[in-house]
PDB file of C-alpha atoms in Angstrom:
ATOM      1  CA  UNK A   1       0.000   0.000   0.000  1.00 60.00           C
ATOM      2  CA  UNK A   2       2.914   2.234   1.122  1.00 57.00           C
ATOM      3  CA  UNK A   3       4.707   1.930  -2.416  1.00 66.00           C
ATOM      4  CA  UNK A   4       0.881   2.536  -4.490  1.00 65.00           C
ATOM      5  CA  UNK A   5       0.896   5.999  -2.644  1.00 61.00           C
ATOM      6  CA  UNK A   6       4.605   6.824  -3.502  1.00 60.00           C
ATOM      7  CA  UNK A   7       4.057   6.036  -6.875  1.00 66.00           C
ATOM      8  CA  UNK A   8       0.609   7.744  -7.224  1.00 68.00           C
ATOM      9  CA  UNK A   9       2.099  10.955  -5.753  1.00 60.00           C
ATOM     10  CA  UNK A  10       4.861  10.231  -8.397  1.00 68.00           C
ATOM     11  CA  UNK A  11       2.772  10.621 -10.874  1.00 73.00           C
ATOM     12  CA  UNK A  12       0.915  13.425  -9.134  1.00 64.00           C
ATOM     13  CA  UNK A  13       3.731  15.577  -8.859  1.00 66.00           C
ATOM     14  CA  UNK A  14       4.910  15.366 -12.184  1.00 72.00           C
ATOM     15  CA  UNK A  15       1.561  16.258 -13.697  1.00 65.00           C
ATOM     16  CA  UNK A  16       1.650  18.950 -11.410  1.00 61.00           C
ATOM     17  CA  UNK A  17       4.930  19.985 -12.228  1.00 63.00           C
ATOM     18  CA  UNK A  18       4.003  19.408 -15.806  1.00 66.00           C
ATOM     19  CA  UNK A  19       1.367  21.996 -15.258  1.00 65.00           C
ATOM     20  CA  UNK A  20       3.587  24.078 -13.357  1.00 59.00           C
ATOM     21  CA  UNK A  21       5.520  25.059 -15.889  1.00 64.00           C
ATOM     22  CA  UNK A  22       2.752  25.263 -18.895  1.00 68.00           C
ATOM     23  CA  UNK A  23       1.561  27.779 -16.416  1.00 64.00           C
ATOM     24  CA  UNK A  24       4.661  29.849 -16.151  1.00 65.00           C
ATOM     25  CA  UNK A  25       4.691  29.737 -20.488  1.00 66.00           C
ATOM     26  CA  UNK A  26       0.875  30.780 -21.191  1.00 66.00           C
ATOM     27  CA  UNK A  27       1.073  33.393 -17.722  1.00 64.00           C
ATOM     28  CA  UNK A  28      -1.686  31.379 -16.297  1.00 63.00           C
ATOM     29  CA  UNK A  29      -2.694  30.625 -12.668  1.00 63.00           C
ATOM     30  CA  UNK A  30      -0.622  28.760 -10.758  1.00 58.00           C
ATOM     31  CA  UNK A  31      -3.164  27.487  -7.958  1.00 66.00           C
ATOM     32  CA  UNK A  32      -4.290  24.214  -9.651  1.00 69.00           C
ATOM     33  CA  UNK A  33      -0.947  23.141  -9.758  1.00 62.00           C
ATOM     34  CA  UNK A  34       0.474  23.856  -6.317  1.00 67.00           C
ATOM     35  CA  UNK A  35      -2.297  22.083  -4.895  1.00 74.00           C
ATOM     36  CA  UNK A  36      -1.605  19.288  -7.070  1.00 68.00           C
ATOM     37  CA  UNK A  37       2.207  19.187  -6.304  1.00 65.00           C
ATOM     38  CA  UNK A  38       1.067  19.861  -2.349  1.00 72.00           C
ATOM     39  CA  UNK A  39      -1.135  16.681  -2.671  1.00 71.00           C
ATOM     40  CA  UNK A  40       1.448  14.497  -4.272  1.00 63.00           C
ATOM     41  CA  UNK A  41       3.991  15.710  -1.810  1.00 65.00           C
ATOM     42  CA  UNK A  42       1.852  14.282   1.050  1.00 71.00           C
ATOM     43  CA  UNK A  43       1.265  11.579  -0.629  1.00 64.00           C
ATOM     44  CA  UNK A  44       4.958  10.454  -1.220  1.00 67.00           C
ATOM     45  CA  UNK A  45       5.392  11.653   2.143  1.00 72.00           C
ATOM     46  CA  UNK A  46       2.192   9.238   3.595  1.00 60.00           C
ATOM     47  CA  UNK A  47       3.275   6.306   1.124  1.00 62.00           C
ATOM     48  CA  UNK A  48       6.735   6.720   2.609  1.00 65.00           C
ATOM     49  CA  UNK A  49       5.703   6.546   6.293  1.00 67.00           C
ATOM     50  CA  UNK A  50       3.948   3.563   5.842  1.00 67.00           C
ATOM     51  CA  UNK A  51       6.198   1.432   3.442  1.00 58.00           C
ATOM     52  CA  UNK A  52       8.616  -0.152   5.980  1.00 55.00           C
ATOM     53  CA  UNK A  53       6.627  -2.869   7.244  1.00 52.00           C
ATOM     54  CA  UNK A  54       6.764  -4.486   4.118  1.00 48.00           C
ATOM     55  CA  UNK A  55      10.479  -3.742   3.881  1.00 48.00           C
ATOM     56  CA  UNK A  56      10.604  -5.131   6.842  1.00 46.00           C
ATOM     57  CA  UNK A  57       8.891  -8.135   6.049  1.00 49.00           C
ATOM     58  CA  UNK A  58      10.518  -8.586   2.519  1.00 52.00           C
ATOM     59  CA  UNK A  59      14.034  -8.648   4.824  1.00 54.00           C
ATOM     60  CA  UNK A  60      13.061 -10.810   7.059  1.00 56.00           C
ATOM     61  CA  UNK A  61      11.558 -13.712   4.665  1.00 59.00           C
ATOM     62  CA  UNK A  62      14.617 -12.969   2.758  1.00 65.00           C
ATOM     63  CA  UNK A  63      16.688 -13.294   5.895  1.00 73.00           C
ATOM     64  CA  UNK A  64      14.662 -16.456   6.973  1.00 69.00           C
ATOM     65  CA  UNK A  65      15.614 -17.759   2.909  1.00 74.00           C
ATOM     66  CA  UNK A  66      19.211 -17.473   4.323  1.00 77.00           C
ATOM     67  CA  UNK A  67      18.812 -19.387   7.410  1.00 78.00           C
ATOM     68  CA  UNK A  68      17.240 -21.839   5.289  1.00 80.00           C
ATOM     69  CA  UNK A  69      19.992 -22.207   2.778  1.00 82.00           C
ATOM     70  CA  UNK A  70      22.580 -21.921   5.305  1.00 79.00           C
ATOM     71  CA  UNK A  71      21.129 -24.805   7.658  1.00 80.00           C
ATOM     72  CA  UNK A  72      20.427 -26.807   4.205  1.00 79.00           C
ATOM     73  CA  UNK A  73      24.483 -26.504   4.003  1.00 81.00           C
ATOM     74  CA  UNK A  74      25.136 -27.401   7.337  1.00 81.00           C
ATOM     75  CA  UNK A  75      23.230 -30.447   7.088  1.00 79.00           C
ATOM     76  CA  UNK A  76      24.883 -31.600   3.128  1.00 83.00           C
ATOM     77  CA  UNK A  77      27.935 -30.959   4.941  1.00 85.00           C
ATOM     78  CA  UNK A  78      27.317 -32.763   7.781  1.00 83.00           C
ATOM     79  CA  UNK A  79      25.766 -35.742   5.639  1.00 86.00           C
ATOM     80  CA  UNK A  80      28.592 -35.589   3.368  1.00 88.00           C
ATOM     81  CA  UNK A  81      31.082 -35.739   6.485  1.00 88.00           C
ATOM     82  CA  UNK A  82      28.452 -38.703   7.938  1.00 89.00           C
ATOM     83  CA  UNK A  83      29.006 -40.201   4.791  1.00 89.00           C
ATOM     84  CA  UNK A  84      32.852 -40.287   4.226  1.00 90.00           C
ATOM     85  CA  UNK A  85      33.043 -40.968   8.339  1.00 90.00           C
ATOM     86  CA  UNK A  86      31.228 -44.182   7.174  1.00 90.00           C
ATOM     87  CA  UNK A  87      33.054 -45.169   4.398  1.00 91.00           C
ATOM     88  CA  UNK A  88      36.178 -44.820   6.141  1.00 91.00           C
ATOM     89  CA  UNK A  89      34.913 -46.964   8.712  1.00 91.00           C
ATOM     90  CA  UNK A  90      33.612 -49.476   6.451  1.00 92.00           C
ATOM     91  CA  UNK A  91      37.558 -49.306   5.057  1.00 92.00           C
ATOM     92  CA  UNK A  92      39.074 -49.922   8.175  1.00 92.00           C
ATOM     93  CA  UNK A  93      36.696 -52.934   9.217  1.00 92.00           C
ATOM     94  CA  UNK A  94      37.765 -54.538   5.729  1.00 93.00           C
ATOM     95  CA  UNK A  95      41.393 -53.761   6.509  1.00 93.00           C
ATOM     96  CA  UNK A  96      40.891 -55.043   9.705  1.00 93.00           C
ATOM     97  CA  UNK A  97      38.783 -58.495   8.469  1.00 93.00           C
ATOM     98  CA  UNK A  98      41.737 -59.017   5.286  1.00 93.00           C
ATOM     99  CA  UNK A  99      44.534 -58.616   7.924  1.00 93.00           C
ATOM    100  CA  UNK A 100      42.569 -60.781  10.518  1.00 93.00           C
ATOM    101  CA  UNK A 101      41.934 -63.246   7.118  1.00 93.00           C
ATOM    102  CA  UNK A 102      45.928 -63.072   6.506  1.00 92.00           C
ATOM    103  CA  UNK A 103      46.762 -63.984   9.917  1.00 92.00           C
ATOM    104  CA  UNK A 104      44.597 -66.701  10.535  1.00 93.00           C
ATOM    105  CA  UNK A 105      45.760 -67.984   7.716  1.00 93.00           C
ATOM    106  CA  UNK A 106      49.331 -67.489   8.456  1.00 92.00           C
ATOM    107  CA  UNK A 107      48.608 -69.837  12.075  1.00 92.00           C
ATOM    108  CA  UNK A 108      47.294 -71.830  10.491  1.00 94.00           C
ATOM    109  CA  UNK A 109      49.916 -72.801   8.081  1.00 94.00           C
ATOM    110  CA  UNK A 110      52.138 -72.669  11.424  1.00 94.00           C
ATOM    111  CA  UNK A 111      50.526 -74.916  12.628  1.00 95.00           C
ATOM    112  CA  UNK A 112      50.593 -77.485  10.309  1.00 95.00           C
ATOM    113  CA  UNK A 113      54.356 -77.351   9.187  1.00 95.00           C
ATOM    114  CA  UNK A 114      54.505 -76.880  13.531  1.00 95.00           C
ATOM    115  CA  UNK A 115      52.582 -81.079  13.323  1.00 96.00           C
ATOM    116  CA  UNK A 116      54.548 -82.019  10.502  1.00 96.00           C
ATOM    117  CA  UNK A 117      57.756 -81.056  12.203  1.00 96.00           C
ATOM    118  CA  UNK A 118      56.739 -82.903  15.396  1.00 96.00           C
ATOM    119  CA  UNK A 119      56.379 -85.795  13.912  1.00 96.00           C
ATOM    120  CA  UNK A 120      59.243 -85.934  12.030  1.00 96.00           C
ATOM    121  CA  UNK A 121      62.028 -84.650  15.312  1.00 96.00           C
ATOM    122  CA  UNK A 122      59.625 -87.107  17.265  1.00 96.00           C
ATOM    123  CA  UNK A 123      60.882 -90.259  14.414  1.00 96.00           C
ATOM    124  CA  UNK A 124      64.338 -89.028  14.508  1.00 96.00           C
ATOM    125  CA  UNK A 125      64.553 -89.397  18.400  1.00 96.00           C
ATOM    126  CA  UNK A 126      63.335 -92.775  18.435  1.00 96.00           C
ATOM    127  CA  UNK A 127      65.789 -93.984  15.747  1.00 95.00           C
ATOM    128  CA  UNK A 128      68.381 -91.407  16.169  1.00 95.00           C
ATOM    129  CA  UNK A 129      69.724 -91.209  12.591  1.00 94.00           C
ATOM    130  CA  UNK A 130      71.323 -88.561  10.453  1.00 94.00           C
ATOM    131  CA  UNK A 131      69.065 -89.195   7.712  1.00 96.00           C
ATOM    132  CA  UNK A 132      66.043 -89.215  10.121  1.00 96.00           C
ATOM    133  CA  UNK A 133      67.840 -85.797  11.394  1.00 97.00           C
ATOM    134  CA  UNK A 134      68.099 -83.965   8.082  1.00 96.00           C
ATOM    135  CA  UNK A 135      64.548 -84.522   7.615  1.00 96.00           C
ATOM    136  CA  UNK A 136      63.496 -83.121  10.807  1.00 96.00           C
ATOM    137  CA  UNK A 137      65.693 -80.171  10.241  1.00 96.00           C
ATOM    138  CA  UNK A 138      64.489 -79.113   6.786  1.00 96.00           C
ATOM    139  CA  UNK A 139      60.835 -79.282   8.721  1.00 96.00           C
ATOM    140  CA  UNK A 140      61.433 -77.189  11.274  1.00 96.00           C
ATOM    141  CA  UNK A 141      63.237 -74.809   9.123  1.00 95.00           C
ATOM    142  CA  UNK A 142      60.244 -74.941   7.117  1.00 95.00           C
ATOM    143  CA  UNK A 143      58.342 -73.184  10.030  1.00 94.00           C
ATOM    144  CA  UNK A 144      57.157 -69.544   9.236  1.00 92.00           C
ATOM    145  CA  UNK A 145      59.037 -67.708  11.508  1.00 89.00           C
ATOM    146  CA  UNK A 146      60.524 -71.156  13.389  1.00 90.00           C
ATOM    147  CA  UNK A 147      59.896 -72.828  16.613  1.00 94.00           C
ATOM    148  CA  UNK A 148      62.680 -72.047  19.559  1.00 94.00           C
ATOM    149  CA  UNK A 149      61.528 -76.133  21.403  1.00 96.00           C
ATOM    150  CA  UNK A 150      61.734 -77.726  18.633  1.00 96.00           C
ATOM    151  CA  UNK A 151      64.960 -76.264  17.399  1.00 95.00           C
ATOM    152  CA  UNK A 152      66.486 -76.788  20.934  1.00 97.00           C
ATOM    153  CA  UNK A 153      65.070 -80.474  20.543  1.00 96.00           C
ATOM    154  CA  UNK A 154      67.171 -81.017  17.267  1.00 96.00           C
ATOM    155  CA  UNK A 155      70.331 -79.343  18.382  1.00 96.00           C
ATOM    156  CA  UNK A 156      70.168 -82.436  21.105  1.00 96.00           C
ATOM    157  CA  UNK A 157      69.185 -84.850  18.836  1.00 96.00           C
ATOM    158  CA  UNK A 158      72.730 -83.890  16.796  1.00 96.00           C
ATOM    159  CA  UNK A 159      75.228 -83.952  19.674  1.00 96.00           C
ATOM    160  CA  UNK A 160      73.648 -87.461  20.367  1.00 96.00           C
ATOM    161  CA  UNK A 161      73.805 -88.473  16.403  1.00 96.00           C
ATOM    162  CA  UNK A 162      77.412 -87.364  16.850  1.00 96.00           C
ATOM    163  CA  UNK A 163      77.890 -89.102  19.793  1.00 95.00           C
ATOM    164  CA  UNK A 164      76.689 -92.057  18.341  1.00 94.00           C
ATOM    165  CA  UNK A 165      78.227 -91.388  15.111  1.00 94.00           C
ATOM    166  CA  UNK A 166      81.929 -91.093  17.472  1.00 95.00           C
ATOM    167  CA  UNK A 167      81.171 -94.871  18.825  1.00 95.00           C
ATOM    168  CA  UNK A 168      80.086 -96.216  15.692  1.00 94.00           C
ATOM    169  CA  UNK A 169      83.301 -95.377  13.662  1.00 94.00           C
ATOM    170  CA  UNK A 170      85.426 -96.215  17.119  1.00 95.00           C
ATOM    171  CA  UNK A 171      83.445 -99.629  16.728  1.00 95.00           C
ATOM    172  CA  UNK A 172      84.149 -99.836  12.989  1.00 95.00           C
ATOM    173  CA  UNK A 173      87.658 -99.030  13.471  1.00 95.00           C
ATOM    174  CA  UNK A 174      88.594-102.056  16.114  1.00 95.00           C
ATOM    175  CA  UNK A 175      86.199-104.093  13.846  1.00 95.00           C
ATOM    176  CA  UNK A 176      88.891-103.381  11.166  1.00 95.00           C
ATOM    177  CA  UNK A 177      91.855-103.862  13.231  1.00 95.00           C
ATOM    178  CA  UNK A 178      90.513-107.279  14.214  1.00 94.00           C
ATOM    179  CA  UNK A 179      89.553-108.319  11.437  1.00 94.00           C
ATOM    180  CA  UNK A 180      93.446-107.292   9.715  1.00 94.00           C
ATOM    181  CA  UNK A 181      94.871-109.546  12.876  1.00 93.00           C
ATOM    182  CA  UNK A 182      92.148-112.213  12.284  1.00 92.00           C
ATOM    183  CA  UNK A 183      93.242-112.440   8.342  1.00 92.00           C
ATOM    184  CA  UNK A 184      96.726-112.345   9.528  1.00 92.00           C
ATOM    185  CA  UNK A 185      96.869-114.912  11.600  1.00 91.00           C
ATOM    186  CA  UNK A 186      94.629-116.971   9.704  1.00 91.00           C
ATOM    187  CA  UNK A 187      97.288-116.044   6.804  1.00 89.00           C
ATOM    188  CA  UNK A 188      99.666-117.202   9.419  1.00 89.00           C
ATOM    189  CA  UNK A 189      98.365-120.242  10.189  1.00 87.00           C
ATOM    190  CA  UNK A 190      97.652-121.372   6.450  1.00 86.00           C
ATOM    191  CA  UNK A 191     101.267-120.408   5.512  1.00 84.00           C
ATOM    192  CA  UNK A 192     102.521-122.264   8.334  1.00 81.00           C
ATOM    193  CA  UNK A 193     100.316-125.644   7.467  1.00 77.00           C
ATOM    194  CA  UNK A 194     101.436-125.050   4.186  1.00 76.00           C
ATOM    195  CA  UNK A 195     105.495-125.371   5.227  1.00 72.00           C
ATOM    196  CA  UNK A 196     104.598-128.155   7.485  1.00 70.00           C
ATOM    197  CA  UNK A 197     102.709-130.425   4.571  1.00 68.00           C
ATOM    198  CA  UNK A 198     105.579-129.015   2.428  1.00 66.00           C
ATOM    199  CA  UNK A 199     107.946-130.374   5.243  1.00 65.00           C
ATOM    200  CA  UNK A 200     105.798-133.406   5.206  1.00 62.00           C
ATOM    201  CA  UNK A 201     105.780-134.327   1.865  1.00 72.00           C
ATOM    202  CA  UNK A 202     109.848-133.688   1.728  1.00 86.00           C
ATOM    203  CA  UNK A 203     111.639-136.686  -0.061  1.00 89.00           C
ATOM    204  CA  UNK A 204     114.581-137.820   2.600  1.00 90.00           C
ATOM    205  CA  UNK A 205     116.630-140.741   2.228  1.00 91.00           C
ATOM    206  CA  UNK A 206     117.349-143.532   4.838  1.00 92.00           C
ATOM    207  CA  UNK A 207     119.625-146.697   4.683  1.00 91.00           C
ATOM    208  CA  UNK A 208     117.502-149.163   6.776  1.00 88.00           C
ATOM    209  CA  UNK A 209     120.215-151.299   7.204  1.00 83.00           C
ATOM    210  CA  UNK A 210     122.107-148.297   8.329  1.00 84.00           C
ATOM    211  CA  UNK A 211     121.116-146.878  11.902  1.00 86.00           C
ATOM    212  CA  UNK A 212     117.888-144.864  12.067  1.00 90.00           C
ATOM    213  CA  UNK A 213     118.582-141.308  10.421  1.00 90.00           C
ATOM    214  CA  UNK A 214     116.955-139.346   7.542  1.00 90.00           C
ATOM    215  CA  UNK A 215     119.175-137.562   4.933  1.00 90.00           C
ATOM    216  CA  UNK A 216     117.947-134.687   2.747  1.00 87.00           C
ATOM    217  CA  UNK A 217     120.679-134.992   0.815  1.00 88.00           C
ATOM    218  CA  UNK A 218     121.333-138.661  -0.873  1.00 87.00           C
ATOM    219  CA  UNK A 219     125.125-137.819  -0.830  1.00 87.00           C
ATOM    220  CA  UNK A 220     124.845-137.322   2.747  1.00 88.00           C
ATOM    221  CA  UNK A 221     128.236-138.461   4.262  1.00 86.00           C
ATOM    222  CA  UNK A 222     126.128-140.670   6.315  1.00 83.00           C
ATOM    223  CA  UNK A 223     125.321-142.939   3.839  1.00 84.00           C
ATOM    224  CA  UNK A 224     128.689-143.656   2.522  1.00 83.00           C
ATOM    225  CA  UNK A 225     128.625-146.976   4.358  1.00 82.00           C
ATOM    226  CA  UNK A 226     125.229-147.484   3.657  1.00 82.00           C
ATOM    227  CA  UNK A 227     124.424-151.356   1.676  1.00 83.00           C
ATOM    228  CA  UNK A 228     121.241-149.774   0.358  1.00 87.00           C
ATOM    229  CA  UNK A 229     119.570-146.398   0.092  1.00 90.00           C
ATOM    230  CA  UNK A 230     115.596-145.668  -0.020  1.00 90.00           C
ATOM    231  CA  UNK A 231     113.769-142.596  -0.913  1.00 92.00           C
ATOM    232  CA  UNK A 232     110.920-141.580   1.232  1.00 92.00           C
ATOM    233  CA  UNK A 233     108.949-138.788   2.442  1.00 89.00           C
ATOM    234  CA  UNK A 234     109.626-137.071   5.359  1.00 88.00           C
ATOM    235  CA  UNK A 235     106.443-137.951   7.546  1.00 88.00           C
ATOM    236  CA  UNK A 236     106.715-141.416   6.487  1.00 90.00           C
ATOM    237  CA  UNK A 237     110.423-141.287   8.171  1.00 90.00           C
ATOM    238  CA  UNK A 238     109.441-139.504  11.382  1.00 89.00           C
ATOM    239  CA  UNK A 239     106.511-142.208  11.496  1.00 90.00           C
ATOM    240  CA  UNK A 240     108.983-145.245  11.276  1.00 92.00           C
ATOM    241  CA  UNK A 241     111.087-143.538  13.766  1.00 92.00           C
ATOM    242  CA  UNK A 242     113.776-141.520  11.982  1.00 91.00           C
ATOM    243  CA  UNK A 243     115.628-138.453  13.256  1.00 91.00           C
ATOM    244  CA  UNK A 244     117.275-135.956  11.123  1.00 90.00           C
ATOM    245  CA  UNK A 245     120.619-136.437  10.554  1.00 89.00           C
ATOM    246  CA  UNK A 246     123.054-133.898  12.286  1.00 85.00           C
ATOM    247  CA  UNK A 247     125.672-133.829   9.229  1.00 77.00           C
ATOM    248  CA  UNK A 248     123.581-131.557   7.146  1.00 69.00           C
TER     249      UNK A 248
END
């Protein structure tokens, strides 16, 4: 309402001043168009007085639009920070569930090279071997990340593999010494047999009618006087009661 009245007195007071001025050309009377500049003045002056409420108003719906839009802001923002707040999360409980995943699955390959390895150090300490050793060693190697007991297990198991292994070759070397003295006195033995049935078999010569010596040699001086010589071997003249004679 305010504004209509500012504009109608507007208009009022430029038809008055309009007239105003025709007046001053032609010379004619002014009245008419004072009052009609007087009433347009108060009514630019009236519209004027009662125009700021809907200033007023037009402010404070325009102030209210800002609130609006502002608090509209706040909340995208907020929803937007909601939102990446909950995707991170989300990204840390899959971090969380893949690492928990990787080390779960880690144990449980521990554990199974941990059985496997058992097994094996517990075969090697009931036959103490170095085979059976190696093969408990390249399982407990095969550990992720080893196992201090079962390393301290093996390292026990090979001083008594050595120890064994000491006494084993200690064994194997008197074996061999024995068995070089057994061969050489068997060799011994056999060479000595052999000399005797060599001895045994000798041809010596004897004159029965001629005392009771043996000769290895028929022109023994010993048989010079001898009526008749015979050849025989040497165990057949120890068995008819020959001696050796002392001239060779």
């Amino acid at each position: 309402m305010g504004t209509f009245l500012v504009l109608m007195g507007l208009i009022a007071f430029c038809w008055g001043l309009g007239g105003l001025l025709k007046s001053f050309i032609k010379r004619k009377k002014k009245k008419k168009n004072l009052i009609i500049l007087a009433v347009a003045f108060l009514l630019m002056i009236f519209g004027s007085l009662i125009s700021p409420t809907p200033n007023y108003s037009s402010a404070k719906t325009t102030t209210h639009s800002e609130k609006i839009i502002a608090t509209n802001k706040r909340s995208n923002q907020a929803t937007k920070k909601q939102k990446k707040l909950e995707a991170e999360r989300k990204a840390e409980e899959e971090k969380q569930k893949q690492e928990a995943e990787r080390k779960a699955k880690e144990q449980e390959k521990i554990n199974q090279k941990t059985a496997e390895a058992t097994t094996a150090l517990e075969q090697a300490e009931a036959t103490p071997t170095r085979e059976n050793y190696n093969t408990a060693a390249a399982a407990i190697q095969a550990i992720p990340n080893g196992n201090q007991n079962l390393s301290h297990r093996l390292a026990t198991l090979d001083a008594t593999i050595k120890t064994n292994e000491a006494a084993e070759a200690e064994r194997q070397r008197q074996a061999a010494i024995q068995a070089e003295q057994t061969k050489q006195a068997a060799e011994a033995t056999q060479k000595e047999a052999q000399a005797q049935q060599q001895n045994n078999e000798q041809t010596v010569y004897i004159a029965p009618a001629h005392g009771k010596k043996y000769h290895f040699n028929p022109n023994c001086p010993g048989l010079n006087h001898a009526n008749s010589v015979v050849a025989i071997s040497l165990q057949e003249a120890q068995a008819q009661g020959y001696t050796a004679c002392k001239r060779e």
